[in-house]
mmCIF file of C-alpha atoms and ligand atoms in Angstrom:
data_model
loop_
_atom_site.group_PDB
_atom_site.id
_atom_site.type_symbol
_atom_site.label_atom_id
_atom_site.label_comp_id
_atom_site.label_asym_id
_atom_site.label_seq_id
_atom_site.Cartn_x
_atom_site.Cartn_y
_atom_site.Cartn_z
ATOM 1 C CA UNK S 1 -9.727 28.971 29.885
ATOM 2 C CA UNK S 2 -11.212 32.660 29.588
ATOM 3 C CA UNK S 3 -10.255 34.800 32.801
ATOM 4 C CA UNK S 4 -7.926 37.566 30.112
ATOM 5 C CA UNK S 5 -4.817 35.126 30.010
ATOM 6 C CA UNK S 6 -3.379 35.739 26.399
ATOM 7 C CA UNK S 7 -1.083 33.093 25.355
ATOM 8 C CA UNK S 8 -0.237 29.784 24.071
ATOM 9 C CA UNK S 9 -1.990 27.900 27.031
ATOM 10 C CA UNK S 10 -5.381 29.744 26.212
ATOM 11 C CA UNK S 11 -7.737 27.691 24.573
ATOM 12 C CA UNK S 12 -9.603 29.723 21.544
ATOM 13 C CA UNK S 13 -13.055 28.751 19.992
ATOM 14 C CA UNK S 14 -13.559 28.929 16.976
ATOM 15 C CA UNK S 15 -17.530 28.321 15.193
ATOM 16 C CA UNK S 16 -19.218 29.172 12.025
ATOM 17 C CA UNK S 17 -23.265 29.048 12.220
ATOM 18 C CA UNK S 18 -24.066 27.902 8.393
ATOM 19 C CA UNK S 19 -27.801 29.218 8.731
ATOM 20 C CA UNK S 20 -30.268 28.245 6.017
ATOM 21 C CA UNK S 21 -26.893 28.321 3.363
ATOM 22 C CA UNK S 22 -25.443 24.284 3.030
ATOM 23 C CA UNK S 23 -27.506 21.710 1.934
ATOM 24 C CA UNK S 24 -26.632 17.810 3.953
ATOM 25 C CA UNK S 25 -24.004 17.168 0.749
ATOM 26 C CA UNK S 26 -22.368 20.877 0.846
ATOM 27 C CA UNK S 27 -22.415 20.770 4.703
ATOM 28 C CA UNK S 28 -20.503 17.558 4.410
ATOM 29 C CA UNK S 29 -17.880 18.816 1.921
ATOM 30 C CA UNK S 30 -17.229 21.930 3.867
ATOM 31 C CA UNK S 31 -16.996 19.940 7.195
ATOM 32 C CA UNK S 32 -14.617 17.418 5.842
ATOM 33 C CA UNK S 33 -12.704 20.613 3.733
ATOM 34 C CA UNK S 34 -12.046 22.244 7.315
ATOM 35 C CA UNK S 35 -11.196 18.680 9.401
ATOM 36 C CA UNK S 36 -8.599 17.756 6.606
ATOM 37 C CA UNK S 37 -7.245 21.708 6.790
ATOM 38 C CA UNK S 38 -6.818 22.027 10.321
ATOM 39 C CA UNK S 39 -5.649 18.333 10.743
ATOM 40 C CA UNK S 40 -2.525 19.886 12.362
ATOM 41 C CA UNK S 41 -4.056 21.926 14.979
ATOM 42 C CA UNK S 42 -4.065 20.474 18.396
ATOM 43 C CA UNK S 43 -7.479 20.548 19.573
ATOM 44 C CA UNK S 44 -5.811 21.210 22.770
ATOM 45 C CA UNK S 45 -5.071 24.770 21.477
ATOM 46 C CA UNK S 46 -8.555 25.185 19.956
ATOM 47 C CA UNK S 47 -12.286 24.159 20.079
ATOM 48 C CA UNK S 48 -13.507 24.195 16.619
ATOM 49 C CA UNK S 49 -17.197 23.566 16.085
ATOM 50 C CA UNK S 50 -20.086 23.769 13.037
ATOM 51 C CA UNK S 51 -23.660 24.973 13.051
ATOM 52 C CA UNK S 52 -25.077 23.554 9.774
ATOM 53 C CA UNK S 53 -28.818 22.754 9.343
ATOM 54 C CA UNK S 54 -30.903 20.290 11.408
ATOM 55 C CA UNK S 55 -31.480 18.181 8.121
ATOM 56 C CA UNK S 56 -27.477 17.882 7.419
ATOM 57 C CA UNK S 57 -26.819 16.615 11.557
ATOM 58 C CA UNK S 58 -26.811 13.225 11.008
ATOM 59 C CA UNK S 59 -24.168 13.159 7.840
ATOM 60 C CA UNK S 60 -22.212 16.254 9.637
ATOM 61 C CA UNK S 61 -21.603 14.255 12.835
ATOM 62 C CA UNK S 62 -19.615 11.335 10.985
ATOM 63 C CA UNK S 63 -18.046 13.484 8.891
ATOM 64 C CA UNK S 64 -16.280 15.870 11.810
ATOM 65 C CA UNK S 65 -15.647 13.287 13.916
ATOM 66 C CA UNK S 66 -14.073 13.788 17.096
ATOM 67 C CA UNK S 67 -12.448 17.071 15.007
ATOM 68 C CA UNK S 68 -15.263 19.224 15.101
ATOM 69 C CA UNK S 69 -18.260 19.363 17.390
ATOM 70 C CA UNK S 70 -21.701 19.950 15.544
ATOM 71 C CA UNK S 71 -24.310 21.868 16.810
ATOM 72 C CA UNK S 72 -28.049 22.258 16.115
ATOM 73 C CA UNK S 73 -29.351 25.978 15.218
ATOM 74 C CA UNK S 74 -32.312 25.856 17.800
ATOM 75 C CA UNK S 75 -34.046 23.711 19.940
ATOM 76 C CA UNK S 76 -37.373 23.127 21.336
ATOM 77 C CA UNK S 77 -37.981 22.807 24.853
ATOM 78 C CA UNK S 78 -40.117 19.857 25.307
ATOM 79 C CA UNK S 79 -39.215 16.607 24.776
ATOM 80 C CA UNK S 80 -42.470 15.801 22.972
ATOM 81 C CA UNK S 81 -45.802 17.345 22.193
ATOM 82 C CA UNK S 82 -48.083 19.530 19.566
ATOM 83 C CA UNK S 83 -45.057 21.644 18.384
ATOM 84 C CA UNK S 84 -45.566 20.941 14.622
ATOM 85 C CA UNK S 85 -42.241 22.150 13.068
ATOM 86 C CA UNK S 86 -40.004 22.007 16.223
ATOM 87 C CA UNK S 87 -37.100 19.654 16.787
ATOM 88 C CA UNK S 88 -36.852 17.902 20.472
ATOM 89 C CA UNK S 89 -33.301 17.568 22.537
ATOM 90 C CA UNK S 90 -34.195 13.578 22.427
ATOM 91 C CA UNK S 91 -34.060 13.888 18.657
ATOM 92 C CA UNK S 92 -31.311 15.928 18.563
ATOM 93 C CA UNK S 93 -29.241 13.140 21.047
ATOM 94 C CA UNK S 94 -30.434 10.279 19.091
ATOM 95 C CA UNK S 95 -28.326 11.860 16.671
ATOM 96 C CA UNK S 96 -25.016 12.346 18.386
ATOM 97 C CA UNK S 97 -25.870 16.452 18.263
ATOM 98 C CA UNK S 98 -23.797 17.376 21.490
ATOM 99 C CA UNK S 99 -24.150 21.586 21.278
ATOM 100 C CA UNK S 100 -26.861 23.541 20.633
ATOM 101 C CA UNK S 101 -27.332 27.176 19.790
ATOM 102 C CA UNK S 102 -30.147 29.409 21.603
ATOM 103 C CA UNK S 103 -31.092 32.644 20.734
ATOM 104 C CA UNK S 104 -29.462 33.669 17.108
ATOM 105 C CA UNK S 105 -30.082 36.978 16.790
ATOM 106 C CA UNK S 106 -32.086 35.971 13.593
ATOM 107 C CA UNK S 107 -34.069 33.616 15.857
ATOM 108 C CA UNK S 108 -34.971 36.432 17.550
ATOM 109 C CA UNK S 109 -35.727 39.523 15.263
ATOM 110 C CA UNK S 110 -37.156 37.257 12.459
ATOM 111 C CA UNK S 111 -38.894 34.802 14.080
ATOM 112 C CA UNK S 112 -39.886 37.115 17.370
ATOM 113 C CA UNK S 113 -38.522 34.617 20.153
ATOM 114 C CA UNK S 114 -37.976 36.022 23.584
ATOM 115 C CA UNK S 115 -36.065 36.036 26.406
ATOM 116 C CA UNK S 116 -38.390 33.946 28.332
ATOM 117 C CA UNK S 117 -38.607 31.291 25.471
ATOM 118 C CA UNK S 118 -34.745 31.149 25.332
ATOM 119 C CA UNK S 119 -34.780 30.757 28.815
ATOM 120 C CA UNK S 120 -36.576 27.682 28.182
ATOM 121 C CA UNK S 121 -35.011 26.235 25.719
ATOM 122 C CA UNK S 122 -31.869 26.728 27.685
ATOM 123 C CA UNK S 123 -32.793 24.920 30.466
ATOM 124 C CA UNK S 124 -33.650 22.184 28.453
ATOM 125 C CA UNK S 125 -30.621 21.686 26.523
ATOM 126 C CA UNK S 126 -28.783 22.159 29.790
ATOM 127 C CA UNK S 127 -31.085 19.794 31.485
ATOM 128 C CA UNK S 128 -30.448 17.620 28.304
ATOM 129 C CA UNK S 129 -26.687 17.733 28.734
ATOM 130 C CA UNK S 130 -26.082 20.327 25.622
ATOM 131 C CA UNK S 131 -23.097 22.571 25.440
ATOM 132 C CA UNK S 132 -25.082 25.505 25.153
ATOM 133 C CA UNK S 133 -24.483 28.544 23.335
ATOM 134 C CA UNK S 134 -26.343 31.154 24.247
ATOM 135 C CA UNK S 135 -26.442 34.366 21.475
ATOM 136 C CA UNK S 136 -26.506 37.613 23.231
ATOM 137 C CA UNK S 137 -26.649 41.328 21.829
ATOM 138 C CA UNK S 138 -27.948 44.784 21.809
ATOM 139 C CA UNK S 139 -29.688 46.410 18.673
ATOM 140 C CA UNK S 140 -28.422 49.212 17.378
ATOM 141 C CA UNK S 141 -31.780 51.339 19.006
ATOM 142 C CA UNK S 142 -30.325 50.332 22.003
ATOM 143 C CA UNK S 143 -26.471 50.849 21.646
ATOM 144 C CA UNK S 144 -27.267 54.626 20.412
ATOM 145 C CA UNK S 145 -29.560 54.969 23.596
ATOM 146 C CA UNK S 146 -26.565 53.630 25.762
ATOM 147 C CA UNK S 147 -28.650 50.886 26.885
ATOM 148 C CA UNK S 148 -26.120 48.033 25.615
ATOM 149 C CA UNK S 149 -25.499 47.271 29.206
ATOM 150 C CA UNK S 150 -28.390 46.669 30.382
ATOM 151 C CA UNK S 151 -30.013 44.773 27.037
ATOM 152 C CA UNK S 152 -27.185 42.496 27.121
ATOM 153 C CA UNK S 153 -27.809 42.111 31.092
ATOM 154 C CA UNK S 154 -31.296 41.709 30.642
ATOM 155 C CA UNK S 155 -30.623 38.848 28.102
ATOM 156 C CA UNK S 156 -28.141 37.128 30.294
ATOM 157 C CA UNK S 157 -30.623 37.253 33.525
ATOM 158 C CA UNK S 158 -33.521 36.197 31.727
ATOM 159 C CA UNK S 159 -32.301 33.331 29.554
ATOM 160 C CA UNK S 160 -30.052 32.192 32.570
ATOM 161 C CA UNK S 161 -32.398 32.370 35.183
ATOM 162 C CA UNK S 162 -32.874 28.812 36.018
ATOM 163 C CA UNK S 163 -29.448 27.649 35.608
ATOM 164 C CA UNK S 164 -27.345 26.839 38.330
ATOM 165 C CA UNK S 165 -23.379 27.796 38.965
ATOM 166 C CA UNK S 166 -22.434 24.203 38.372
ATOM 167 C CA UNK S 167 -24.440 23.574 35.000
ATOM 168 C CA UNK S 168 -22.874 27.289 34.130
ATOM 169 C CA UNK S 169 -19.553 25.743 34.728
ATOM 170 C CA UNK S 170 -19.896 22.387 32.869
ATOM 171 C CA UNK S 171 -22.308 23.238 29.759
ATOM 172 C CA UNK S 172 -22.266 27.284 29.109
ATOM 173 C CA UNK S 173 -20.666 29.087 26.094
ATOM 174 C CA UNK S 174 -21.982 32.528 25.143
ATOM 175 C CA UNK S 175 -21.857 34.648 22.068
ATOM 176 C CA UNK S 176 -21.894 38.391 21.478
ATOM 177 C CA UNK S 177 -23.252 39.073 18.632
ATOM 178 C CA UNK S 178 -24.139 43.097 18.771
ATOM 179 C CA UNK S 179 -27.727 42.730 16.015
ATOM 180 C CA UNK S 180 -25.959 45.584 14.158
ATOM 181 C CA UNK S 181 -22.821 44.034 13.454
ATOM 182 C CA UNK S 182 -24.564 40.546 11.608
ATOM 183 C CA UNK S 183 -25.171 40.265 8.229
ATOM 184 C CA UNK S 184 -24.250 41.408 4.805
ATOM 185 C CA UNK S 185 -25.487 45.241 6.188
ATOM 186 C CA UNK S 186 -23.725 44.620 9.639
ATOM 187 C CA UNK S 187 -20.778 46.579 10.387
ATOM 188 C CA UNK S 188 -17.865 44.900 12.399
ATOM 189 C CA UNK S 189 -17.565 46.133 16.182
ATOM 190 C CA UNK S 190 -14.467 47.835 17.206
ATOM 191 C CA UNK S 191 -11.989 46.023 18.945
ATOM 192 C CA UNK S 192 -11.898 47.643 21.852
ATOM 193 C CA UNK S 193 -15.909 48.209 22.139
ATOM 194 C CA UNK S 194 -16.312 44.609 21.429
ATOM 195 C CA UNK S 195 -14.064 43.804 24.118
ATOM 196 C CA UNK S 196 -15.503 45.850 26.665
ATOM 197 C CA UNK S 197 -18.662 44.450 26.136
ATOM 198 C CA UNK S 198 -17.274 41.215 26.733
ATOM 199 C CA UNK S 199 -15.991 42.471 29.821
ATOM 200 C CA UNK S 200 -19.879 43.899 30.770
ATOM 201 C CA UNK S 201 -20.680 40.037 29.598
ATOM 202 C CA UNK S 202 -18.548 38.229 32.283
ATOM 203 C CA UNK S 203 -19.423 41.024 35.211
ATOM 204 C CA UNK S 204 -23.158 39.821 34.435
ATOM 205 C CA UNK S 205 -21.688 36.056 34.419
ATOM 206 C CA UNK S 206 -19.981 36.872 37.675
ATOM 207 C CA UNK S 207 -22.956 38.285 39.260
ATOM 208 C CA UNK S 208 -25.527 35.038 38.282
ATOM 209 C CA UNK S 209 -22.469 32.480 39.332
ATOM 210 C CA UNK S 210 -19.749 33.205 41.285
ATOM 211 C CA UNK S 211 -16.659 34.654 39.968
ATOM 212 C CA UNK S 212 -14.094 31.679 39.197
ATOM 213 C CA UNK S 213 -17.146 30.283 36.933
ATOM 214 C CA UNK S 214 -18.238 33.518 35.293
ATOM 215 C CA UNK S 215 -14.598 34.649 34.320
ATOM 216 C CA UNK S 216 -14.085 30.645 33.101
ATOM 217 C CA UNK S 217 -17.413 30.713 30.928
ATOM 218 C CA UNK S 218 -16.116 31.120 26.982
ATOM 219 C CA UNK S 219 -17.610 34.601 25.342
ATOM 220 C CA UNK S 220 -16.891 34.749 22.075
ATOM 221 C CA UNK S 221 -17.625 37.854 19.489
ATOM 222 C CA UNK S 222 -19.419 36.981 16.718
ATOM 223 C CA UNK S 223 -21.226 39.541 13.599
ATOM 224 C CA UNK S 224 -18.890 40.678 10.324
ATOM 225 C CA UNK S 225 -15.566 38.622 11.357
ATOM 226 C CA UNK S 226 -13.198 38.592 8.603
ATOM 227 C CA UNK S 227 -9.941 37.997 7.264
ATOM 228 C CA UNK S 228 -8.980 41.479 7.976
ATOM 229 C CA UNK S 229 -10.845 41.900 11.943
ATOM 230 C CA UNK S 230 -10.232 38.256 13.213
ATOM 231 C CA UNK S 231 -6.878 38.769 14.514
ATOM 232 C CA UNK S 232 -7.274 42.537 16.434
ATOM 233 C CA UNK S 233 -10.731 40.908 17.505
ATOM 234 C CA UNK S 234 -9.097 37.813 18.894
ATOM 235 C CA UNK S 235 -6.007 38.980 20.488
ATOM 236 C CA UNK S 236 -8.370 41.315 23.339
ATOM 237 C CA UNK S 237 -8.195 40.080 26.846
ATOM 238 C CA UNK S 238 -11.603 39.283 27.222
ATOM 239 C CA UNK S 239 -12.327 37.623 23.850
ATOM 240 C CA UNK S 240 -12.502 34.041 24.455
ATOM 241 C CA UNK S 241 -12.800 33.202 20.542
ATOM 242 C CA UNK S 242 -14.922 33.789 17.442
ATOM 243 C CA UNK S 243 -18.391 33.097 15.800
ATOM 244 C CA UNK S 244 -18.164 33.695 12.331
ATOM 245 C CA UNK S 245 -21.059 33.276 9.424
ATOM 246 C CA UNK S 246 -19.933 34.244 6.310
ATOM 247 C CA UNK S 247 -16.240 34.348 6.502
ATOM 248 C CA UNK S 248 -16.321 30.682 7.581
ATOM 249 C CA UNK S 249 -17.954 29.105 5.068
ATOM 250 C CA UNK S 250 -15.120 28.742 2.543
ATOM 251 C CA UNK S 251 -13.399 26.040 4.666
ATOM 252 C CA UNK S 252 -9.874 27.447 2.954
ATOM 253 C CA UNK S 253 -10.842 30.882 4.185
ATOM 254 C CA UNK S 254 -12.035 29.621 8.002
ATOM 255 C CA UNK S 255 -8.767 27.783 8.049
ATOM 256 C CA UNK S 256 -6.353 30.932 7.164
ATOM 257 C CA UNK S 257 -8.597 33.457 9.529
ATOM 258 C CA UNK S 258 -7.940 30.121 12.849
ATOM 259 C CA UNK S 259 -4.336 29.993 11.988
ATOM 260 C CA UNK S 260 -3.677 33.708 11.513
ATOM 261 C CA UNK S 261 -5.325 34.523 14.797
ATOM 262 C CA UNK S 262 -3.234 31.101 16.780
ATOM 263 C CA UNK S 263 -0.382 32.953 15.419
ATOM 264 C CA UNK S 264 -1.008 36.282 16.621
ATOM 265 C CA UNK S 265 -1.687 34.814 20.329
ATOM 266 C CA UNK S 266 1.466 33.081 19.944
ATOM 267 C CA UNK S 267 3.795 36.166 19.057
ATOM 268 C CA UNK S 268 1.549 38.474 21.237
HETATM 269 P P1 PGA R 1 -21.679 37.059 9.945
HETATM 270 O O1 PGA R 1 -22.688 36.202 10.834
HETATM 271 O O2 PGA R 1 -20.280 36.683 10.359
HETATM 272 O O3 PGA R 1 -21.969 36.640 8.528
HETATM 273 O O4 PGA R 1 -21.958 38.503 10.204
HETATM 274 C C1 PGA R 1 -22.478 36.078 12.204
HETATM 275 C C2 PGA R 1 -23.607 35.315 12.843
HETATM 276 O O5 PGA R 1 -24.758 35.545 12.518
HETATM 277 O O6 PGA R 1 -23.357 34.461 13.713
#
């Protein structure tokens, strides 16, 4: 997948992050909500996964099933130790957690994490045999100083740095996320600036492993998706699928904005 193709042989991500919003029983009911809905979709066509709290894992894994693949918010990047608070990739596996997210924009503007810890917590759940999403994006500071480029570059270089072409290849997913763009104050990107950024995404990806693998990692564009975005956001070249927050977390509503974007690709 990724590399531009549009069309019915493309496979499309699709992911909602649930943040600090589901508790285990609402996680579960919205999990089995969207495996029941999208029942019919071949999961040839699309790779659907959930991001809901560490304490609603081990009830979310059952409940997806081979359906959906659950991920963890965050990670730490020791196995064990004096990290009071922190959850380890071997507690995390014990589980069945196969994906992990690094680097939320919330993880790092709220809680002040850096590229150099998210480079360590990548390596781990790489090393730990994670699909691992890494969350890149420029501030708004930065986008009106024109240095979206090279924040997004310096993200990618830094919280990549120790992983090789081949883990790239088999364990790598990125997000976009622009920090402006998230949240009930974010503003959707554009389209075509979203997509263009994307493009600036895989150049970087290109540069750190080799072409074939850096056009074949998914991006996907995540901050303010909705019903009325998802489709124009979906259907650019370089948009390998979306992250979505709020607009996914009505299972009904995830389910319409999946199947109205598959049929867009379709008739494209
Ligand atoms: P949002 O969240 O869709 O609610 O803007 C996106 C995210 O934080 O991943």
């Amino acid at each position: 997948m990724g590399g531009g193709d549009i069309g019915i042989h493309k496979k499309v991500y699709f992911g909602t992050n649930t943040k600090m919003f589901k508790t285990p029983s609402e996680a579960v009911e919205h999990i089995r909500q969207l495996k029941e809905l999208t029942r019919s979709i071949s999961r040839n066509e699309i790779g659907l996964f959930v991001i809901p709290s560490y304490t609603s894992l081990h009830l979310a894994i059952p409940a997806a099933g081979d359906d959906i693949l659950i991920g963890a918010q965050n990670m730490g990047w020791e196995e064990r130790g004096q990290y009071t608070g922190e959850i380890s990739p071997l507690m995390l596996q014990e589980l069945g957690v196969r994906m992990v997210m690094i680097g939320h924009s919330e993880r790092r503007h709220i809680f002040h994490e850096t590229d150099l810890e998210e480079e360590r917590k990548v390596k781990c759940a790489i090393d730990h045999g994670f699909h691992t999403l890494l969350c890149v994006g420029e501030t708004q500071i930065q986008k009106e100083y024109g240095i979206g480029q090279e924040a997004l570059s310096t993200q990618l270089k830094i919280g990549l740095h120790s992983v090789t072409a081949e883990e790239a290849r088999r364990h790598l997913w990125v997000a976009y996320e622009p920090v402006w763009a998230i949240g009930t104050s974010g503003v959707p990107a554009d389209e075509h600036y979203a997509n263009k950024m994307h493009r600036m995404i895989k150049n970087t990806l290109i540069e750190l492993f080799g072409c074939d693998i850096g056009n074949a990692i998914p991006v996907l564009y995540g901050g303010s998706v909705n019903n009325e975005n998802a489709v124009k956001l979906v259907c650019q070249p370089e948009i390998d699928g979306l992250f979505i927050g709020r607009s996914a977390w009505d299972a009904d509503n995830f389910d319409s904005i999946i199947r109205a974007s598959l049929h867009a690709l379709h008739t494209n």
